[in-house]
Short mmCIF file of C-alpha atoms and ligand atoms in Angstrom, two decimals:
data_model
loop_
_atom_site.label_atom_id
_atom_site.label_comp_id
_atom_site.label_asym_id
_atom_site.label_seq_id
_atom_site.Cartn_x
_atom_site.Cartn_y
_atom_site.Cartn_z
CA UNK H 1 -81.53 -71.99 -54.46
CA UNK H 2 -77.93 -71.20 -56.66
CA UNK H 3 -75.86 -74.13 -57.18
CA UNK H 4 -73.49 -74.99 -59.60
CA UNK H 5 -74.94 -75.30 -63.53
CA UNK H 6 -75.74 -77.81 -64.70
CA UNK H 7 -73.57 -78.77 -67.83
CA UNK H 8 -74.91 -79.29 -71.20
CA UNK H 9 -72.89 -82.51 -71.77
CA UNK H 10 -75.38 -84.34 -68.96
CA UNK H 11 -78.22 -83.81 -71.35
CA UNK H 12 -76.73 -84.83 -75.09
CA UNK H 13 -77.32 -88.03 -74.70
CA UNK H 14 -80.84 -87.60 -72.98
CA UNK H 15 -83.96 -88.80 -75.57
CA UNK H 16 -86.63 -86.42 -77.06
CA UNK H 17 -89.33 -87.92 -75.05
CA UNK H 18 -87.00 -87.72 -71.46
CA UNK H 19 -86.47 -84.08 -72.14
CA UNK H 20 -90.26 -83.31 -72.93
CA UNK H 21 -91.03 -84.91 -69.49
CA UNK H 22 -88.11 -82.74 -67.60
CA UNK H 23 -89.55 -79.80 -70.02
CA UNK H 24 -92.92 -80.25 -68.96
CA UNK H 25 -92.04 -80.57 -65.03
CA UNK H 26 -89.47 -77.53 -65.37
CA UNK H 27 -92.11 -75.17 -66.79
CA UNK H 28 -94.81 -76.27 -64.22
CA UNK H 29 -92.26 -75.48 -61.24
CA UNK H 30 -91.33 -71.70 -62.96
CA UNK H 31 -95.12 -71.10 -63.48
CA UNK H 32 -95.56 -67.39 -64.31
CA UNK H 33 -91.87 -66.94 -63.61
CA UNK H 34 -90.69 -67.93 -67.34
CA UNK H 35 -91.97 -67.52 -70.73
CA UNK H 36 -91.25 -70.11 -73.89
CA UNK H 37 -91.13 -68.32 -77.01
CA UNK H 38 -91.07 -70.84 -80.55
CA UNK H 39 -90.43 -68.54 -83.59
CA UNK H 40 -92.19 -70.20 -86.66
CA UNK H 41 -88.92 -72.01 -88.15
CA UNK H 42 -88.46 -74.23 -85.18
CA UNK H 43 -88.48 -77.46 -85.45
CA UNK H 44 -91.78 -79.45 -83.96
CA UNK H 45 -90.11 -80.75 -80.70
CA UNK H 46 -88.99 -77.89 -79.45
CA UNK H 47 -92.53 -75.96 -81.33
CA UNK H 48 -94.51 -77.86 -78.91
CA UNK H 49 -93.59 -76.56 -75.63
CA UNK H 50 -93.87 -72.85 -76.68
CA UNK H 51 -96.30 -70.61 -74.84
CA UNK H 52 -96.75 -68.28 -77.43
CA UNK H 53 -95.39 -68.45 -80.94
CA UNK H 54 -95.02 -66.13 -83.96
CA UNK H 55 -92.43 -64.24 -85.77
CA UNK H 56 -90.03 -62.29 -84.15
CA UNK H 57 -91.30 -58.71 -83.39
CA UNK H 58 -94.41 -60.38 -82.31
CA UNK H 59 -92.76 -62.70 -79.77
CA UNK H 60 -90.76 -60.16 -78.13
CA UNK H 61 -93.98 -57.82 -77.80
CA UNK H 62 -95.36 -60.06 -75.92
CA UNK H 63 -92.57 -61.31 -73.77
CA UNK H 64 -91.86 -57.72 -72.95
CA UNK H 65 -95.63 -57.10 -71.69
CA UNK H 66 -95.81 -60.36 -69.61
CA UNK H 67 -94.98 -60.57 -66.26
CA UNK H 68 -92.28 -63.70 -66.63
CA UNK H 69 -88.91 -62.39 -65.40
CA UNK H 70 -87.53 -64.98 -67.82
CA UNK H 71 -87.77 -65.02 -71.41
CA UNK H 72 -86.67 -68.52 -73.10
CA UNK H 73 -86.33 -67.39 -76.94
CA UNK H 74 -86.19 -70.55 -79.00
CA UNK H 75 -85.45 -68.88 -82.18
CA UNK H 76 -82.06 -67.07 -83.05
CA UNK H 77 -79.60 -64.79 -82.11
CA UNK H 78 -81.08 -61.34 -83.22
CA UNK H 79 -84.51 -62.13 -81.95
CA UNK H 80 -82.87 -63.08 -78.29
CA UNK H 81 -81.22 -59.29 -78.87
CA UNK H 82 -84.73 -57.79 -79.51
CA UNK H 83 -86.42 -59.60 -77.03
CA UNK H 84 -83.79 -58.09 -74.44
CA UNK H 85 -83.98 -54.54 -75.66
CA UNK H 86 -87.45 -54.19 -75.63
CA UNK H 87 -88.00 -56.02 -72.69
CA UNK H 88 -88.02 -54.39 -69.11
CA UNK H 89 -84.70 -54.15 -67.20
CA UNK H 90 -86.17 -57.06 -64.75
CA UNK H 91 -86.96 -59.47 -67.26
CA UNK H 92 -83.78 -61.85 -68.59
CA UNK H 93 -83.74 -63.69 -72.21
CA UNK H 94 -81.95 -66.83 -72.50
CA UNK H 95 -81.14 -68.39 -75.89
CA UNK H 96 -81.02 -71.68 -75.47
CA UNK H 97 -78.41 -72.52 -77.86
CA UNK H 98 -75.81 -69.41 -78.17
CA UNK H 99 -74.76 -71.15 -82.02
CA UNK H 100 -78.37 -70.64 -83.29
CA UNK H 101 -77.55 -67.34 -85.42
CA UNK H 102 -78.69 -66.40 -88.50
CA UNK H 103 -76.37 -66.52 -91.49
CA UNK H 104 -77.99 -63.44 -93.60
CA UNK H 105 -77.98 -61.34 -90.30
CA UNK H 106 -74.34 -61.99 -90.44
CA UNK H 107 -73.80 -60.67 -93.80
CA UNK H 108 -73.40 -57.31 -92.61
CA UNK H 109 -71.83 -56.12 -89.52
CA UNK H 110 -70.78 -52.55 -87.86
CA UNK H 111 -67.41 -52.16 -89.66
CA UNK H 112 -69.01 -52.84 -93.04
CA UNK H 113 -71.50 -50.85 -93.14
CA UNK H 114 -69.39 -47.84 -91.31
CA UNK H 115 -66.78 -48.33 -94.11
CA UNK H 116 -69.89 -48.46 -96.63
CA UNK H 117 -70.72 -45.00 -95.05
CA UNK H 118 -68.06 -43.39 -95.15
CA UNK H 119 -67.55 -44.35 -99.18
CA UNK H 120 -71.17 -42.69 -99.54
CA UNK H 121 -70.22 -39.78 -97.78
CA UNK H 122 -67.66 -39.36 -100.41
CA UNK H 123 -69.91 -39.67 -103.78
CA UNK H 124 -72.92 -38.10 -101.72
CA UNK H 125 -74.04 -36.52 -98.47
CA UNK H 126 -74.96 -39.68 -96.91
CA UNK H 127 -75.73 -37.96 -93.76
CA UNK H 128 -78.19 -36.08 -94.84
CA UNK H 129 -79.79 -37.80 -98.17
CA UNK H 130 -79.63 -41.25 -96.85
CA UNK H 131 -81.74 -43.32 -94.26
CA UNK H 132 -79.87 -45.90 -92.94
CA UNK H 133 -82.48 -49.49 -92.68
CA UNK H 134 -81.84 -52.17 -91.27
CA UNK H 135 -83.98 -55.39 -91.24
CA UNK H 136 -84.64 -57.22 -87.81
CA UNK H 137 -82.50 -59.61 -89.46
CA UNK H 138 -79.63 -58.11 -87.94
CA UNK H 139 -77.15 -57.72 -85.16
CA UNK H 140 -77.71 -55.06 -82.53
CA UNK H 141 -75.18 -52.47 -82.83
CA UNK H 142 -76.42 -52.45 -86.58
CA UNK H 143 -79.75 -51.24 -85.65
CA UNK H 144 -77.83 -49.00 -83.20
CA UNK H 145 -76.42 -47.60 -86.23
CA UNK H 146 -79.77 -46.92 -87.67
CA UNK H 147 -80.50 -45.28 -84.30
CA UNK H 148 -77.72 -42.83 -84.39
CA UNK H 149 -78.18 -42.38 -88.22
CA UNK H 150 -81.69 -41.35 -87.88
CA UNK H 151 -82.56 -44.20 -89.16
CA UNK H 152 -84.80 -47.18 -88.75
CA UNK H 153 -85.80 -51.22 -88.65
CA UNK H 154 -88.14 -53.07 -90.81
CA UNK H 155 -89.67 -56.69 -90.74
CA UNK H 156 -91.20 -58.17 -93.25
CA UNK H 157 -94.78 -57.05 -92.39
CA UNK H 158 -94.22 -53.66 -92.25
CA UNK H 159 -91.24 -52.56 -94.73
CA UNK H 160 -93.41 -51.15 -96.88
CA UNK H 161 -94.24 -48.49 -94.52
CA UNK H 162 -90.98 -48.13 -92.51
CA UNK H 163 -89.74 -47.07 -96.73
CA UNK H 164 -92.80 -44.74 -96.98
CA UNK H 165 -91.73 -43.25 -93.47
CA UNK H 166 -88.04 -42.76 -95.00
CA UNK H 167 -89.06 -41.35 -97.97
CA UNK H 168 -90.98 -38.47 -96.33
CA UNK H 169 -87.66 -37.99 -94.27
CA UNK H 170 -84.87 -38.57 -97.06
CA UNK H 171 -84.50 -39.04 -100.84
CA UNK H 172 -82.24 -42.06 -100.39
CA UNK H 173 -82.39 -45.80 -98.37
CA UNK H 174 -79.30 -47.57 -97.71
CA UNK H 175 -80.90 -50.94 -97.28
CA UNK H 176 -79.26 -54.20 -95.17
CA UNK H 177 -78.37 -56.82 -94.71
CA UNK H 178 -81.06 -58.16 -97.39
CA UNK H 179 -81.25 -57.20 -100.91
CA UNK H 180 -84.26 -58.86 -101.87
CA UNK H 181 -86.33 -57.74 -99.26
CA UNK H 182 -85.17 -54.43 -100.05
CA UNK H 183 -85.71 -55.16 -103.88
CA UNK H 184 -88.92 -56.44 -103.58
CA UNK H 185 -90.36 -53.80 -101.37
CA UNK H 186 -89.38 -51.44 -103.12
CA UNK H 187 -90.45 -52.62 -106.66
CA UNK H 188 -93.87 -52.77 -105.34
CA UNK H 189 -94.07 -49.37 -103.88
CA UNK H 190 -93.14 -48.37 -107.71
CA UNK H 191 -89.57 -47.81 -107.54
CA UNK H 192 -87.89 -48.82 -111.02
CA UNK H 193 -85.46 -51.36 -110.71
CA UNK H 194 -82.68 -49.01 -112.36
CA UNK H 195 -83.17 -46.86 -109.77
CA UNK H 196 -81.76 -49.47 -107.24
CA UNK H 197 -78.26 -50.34 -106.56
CA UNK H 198 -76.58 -53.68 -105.05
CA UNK H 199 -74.07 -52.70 -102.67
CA UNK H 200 -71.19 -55.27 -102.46
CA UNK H 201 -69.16 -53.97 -99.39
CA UNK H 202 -65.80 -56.01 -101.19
CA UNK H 203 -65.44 -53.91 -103.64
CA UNK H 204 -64.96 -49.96 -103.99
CA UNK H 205 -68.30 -48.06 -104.21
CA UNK H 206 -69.76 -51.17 -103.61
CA UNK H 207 -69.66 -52.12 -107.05
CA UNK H 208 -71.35 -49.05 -108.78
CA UNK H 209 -70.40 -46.27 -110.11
CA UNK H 210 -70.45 -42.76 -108.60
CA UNK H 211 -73.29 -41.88 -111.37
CA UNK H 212 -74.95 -45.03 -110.68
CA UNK H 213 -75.30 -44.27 -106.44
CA UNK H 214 -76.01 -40.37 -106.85
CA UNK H 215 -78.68 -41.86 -109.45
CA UNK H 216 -80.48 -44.63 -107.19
CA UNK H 217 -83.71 -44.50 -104.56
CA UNK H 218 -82.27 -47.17 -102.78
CA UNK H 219 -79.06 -49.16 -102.56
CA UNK H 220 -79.13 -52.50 -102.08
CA UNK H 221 -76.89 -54.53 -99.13
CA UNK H 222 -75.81 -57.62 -100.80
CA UNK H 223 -76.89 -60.58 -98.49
CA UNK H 224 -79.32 -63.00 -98.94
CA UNK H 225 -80.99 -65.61 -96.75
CA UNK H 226 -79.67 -69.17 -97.17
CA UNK H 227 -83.02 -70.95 -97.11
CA UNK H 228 -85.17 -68.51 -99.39
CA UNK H 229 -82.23 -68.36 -101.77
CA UNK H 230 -83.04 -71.81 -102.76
CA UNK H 231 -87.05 -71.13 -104.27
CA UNK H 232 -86.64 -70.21 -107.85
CA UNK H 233 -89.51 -69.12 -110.44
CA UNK H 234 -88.90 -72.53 -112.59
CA UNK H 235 -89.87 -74.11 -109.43
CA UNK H 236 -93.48 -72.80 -109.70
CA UNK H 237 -94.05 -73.49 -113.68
CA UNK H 238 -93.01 -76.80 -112.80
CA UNK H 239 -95.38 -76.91 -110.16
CA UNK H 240 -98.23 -75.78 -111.92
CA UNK H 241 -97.59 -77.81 -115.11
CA UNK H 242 -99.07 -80.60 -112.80
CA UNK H 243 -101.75 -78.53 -110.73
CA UNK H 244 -102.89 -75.54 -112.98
CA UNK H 245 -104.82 -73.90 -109.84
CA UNK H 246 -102.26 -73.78 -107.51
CA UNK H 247 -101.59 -70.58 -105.34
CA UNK H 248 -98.35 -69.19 -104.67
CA UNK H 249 -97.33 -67.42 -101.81
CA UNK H 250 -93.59 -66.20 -100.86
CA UNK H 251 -91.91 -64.87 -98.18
CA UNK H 252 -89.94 -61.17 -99.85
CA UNK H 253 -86.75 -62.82 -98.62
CA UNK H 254 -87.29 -64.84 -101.83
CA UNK H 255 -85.76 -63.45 -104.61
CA UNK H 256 -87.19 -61.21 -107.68
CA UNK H 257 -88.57 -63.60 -109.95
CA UNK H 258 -89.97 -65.73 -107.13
CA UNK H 259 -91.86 -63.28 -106.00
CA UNK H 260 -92.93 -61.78 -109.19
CA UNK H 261 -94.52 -64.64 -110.14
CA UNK H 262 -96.38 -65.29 -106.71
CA UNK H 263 -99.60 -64.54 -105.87
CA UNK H 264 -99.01 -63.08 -102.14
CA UNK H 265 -95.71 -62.07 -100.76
CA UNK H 266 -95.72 -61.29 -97.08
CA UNK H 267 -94.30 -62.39 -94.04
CA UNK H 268 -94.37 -65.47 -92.15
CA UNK H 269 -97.28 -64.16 -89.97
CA UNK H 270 -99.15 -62.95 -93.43
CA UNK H 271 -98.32 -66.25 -94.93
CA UNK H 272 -100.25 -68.65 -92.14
CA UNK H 273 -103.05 -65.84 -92.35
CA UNK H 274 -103.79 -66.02 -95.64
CA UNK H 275 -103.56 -70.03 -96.17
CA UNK H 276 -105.98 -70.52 -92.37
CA UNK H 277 -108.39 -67.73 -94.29
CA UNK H 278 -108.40 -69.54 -97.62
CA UNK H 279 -111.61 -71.17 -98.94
CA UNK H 280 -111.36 -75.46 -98.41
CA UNK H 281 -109.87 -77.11 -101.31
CA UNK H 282 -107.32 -74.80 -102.55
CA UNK H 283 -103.96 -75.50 -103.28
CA UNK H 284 -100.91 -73.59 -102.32
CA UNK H 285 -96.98 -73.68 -102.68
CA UNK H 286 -95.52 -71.98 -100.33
CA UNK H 287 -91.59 -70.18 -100.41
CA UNK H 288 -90.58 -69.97 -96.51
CA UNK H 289 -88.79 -72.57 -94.15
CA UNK H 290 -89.94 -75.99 -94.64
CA UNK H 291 -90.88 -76.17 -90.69
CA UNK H 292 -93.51 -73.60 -91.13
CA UNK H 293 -94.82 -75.32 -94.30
CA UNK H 294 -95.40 -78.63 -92.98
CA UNK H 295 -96.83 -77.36 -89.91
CA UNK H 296 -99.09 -75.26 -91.73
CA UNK H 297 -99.90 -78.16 -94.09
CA UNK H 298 -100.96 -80.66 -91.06
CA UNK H 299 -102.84 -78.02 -89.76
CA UNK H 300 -105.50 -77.24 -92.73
CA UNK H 301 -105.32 -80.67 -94.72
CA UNK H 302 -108.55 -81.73 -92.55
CA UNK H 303 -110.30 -78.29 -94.69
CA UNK H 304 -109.47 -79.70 -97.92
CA UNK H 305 -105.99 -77.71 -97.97
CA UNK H 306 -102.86 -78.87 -99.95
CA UNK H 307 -99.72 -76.84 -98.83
CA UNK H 308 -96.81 -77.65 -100.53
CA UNK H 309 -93.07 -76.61 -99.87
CA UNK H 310 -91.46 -74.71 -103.56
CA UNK H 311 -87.94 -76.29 -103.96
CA UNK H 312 -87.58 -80.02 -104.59
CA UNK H 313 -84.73 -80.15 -102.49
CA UNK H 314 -85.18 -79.55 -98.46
CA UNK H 315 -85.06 -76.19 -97.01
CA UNK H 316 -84.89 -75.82 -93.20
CA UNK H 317 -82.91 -72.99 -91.35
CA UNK H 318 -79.96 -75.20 -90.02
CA UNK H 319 -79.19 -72.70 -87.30
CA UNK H 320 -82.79 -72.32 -85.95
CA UNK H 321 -82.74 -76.43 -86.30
CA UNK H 322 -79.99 -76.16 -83.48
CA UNK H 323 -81.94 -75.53 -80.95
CA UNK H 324 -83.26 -78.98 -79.40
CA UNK H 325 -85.38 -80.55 -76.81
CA UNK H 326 -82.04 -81.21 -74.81
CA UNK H 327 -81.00 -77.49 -74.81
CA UNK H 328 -84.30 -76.39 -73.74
CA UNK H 329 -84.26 -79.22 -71.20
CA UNK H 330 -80.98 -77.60 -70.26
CA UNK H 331 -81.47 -73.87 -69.89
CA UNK H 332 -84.67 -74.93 -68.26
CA UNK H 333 -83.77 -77.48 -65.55
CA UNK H 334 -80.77 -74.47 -64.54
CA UNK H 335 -83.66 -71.87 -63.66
CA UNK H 336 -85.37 -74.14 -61.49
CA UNK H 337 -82.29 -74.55 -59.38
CA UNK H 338 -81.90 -70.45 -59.96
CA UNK H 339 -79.08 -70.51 -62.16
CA UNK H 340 -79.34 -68.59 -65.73
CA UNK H 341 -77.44 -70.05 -68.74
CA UNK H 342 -77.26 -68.23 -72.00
CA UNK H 343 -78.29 -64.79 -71.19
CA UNK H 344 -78.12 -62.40 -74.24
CA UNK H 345 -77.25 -59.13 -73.09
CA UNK H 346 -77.06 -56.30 -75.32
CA UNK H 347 -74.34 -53.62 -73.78
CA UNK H 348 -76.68 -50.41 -72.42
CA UNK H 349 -75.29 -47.74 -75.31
CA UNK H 350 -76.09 -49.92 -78.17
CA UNK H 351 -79.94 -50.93 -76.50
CA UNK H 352 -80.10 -47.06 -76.07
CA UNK H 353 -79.50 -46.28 -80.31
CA UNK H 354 -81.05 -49.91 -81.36
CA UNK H 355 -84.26 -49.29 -79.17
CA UNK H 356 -84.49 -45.29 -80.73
CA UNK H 357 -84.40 -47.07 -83.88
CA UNK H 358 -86.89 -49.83 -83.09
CA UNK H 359 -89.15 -47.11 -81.40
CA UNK H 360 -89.21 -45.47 -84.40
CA UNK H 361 -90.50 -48.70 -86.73
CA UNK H 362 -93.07 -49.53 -83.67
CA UNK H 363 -94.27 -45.49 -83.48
CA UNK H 364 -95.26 -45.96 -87.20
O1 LIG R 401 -89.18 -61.56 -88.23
C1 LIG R 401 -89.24 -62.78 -88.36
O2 LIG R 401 -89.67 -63.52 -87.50
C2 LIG R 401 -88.74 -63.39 -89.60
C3 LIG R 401 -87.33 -63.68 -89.63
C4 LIG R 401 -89.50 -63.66 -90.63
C5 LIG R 401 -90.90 -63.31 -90.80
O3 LIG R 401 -91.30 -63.01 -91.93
O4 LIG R 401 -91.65 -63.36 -89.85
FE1 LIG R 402 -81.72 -66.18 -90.95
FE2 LIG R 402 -82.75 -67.26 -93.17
FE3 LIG R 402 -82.65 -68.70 -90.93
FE4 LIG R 402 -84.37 -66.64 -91.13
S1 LIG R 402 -84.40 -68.55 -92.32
S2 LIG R 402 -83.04 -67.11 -89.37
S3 LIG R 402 -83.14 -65.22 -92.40
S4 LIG R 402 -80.88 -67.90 -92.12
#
């Protein structure tokens, strides 16, 4: 029965261990009705009541072939936005805290890159040299852009073959909003690093020079992620000057050296692979949110395991770290008196062009 929402206020001052009981006694009233999704940066009190976790593409495929008609998405803002375009017209996602967004995704946004277009257009034939890709990392009307560009998204596990895919298509990527994944893709599918440009949207031509973008394979969005900026390659020979043998594994939002100098480089969903399929007794330091590491650490020490966060300094994803116990509590406790709080909605033309485009990585 509808009544009037609850307020978020009412819960702020509620404790952890109140809100897992009202968490745990919300979820057994919506049964099959509603779906808890924990993305792998979230912090362990909110981790704990997820149904299903994993990275983002993964989360939404399975909250969009699940018969819940509500889709809790404790993660951030793009994911919510995938989750609700590939998700069936019935279904709802809530966010549970609408100020969990994600700072590199917000490093590039529709006028940019439109503007950043249109200056191709006038060095090159954008329109028909370039492929337009954006990484899930990104607002939805960007990878609507992408959809009306003939273009395409990439995560982290499969960018590799979303670029092979382009360069069947096109001779040219215009990569965003993150240069290193771009960078580091790319150098590994043998693409020179002088034949990549950074493009910094302040400044004209993004910084190059006409020679420099008719010249390049791809060219380079300049944002970065926040947390993976911090892991630097010193970090590692500092590591290992006290444990020789360990192994080093990065996330390709790290930057260049980073991941030149790791072993593996891969996604969060490759990273927990490869450490649970390790042999006992190896060592590894690990570049990617400190939430995941520790996790991951408590989880194979019993084998023998060491996992070990890169920088010295902390790490975590402050806007995934907003969403609490008390906001899940919240959004919760409001569907179990039928009220929804926090829908994301993306508007129908831009889930028409973002959904081509996400077809498109997903048909690959
Ligand atoms: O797509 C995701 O969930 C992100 C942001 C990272 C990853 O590598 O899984
Ligand atoms: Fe965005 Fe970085 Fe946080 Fe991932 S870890 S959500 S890329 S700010």
């Amino acid at each position: 029965m509808s009544s009037l929402a609850r307020a978020i206020q009412d819960y702020s001052l509620l404790s952890d261990e109140e809100c897992d009981q009202r968490i745990q006694a919300a979820k057994a009233t919506l049964g099959d009705s509603c779906v808890v999704l924990g993305h792998h940066y979230q912090r362990n009190e909110v981790f704990k009541h997820a149904d299903v976790s994993g990275d983002s593409l993964k989360l939404s495929n399975y909250a969009a072939n699940s018969s819940a008609k509500y889709i809790v998405f404790c993660g951030v803002h793009f994911m919510a936005e995938v989750s609700d375009i590939l998700s069936r017209p019935d279904q709802v996602t809530i966010l549970p805290d609408l100020a969990a967004g994600c700072s590199m995704a917000d490093m590039a946004n529709r006028k940019n890159v439109e503007r950043s277009w249109k200056e191709l257009n006038s060095v090159i034939n954008a329109d028909e040299q370039v492929t337009p890709v954006t990484y899930i990392n990104s607002a939805a009307d960007l990878k609507a852009f992408c959809g009306e560009h003939e273009g395409i998204v990439c995560t982290s596990s499969n960018a590799q073959q979303v670029l092979d895919w382009c360069f069947e298509k096109r001779e040219k990527i215009l990569f965003f909003p993150d240069e290193h994944l771009g960078r580091n893709t790319g150098y590994r599918m043998g693409i020179p690093l002088e034949d990549m440009v950074v493009w910094d949207f302040n400044q004209p031509l993004g910084g190059s020079t006409k020679a420099q973008i008719q010249n390049a394979k791809m060219i380079l969005w300049k944002g970065f992620c926040s947390v993976h900026q911090m892991f630097q390659a010193e970090q590692i020979d500092d590591f290992k000057k006290q444990h020789p043998e360990t192994i080093v594994i990065a996330h390709p939002e790290a930057n260049f050296g980073v991941c030149e100098k790791a072993d593996f480089v891969g996604s969060t969903e490759m990273i927990l692979k490869t450490v649970r399929d390790a042999k006992p007794n190896t060592r590894w330091l690990v570049a990617t949110e400190l939430n995941l590491v520790n996790r991951l650490n408590e989880e194979v020490k019993d084998q023998g395991k060491h996992v070990h966060f890169m920088s010295p300094t902390v790490a975590m994803c402050s806007t995934m770290f907003r969403t609490d116990p008390q906001h899940l509590a919240w959004v919760l406790e409001n569907l179990v008196d039928g009220n929804v709080v926090n829908s994301i909605e993306v508007n129908q033309d831009d889930k028409l062009m973002a959904k081509k485009a996400l077809n498109s990585m997903l048909s690959i």
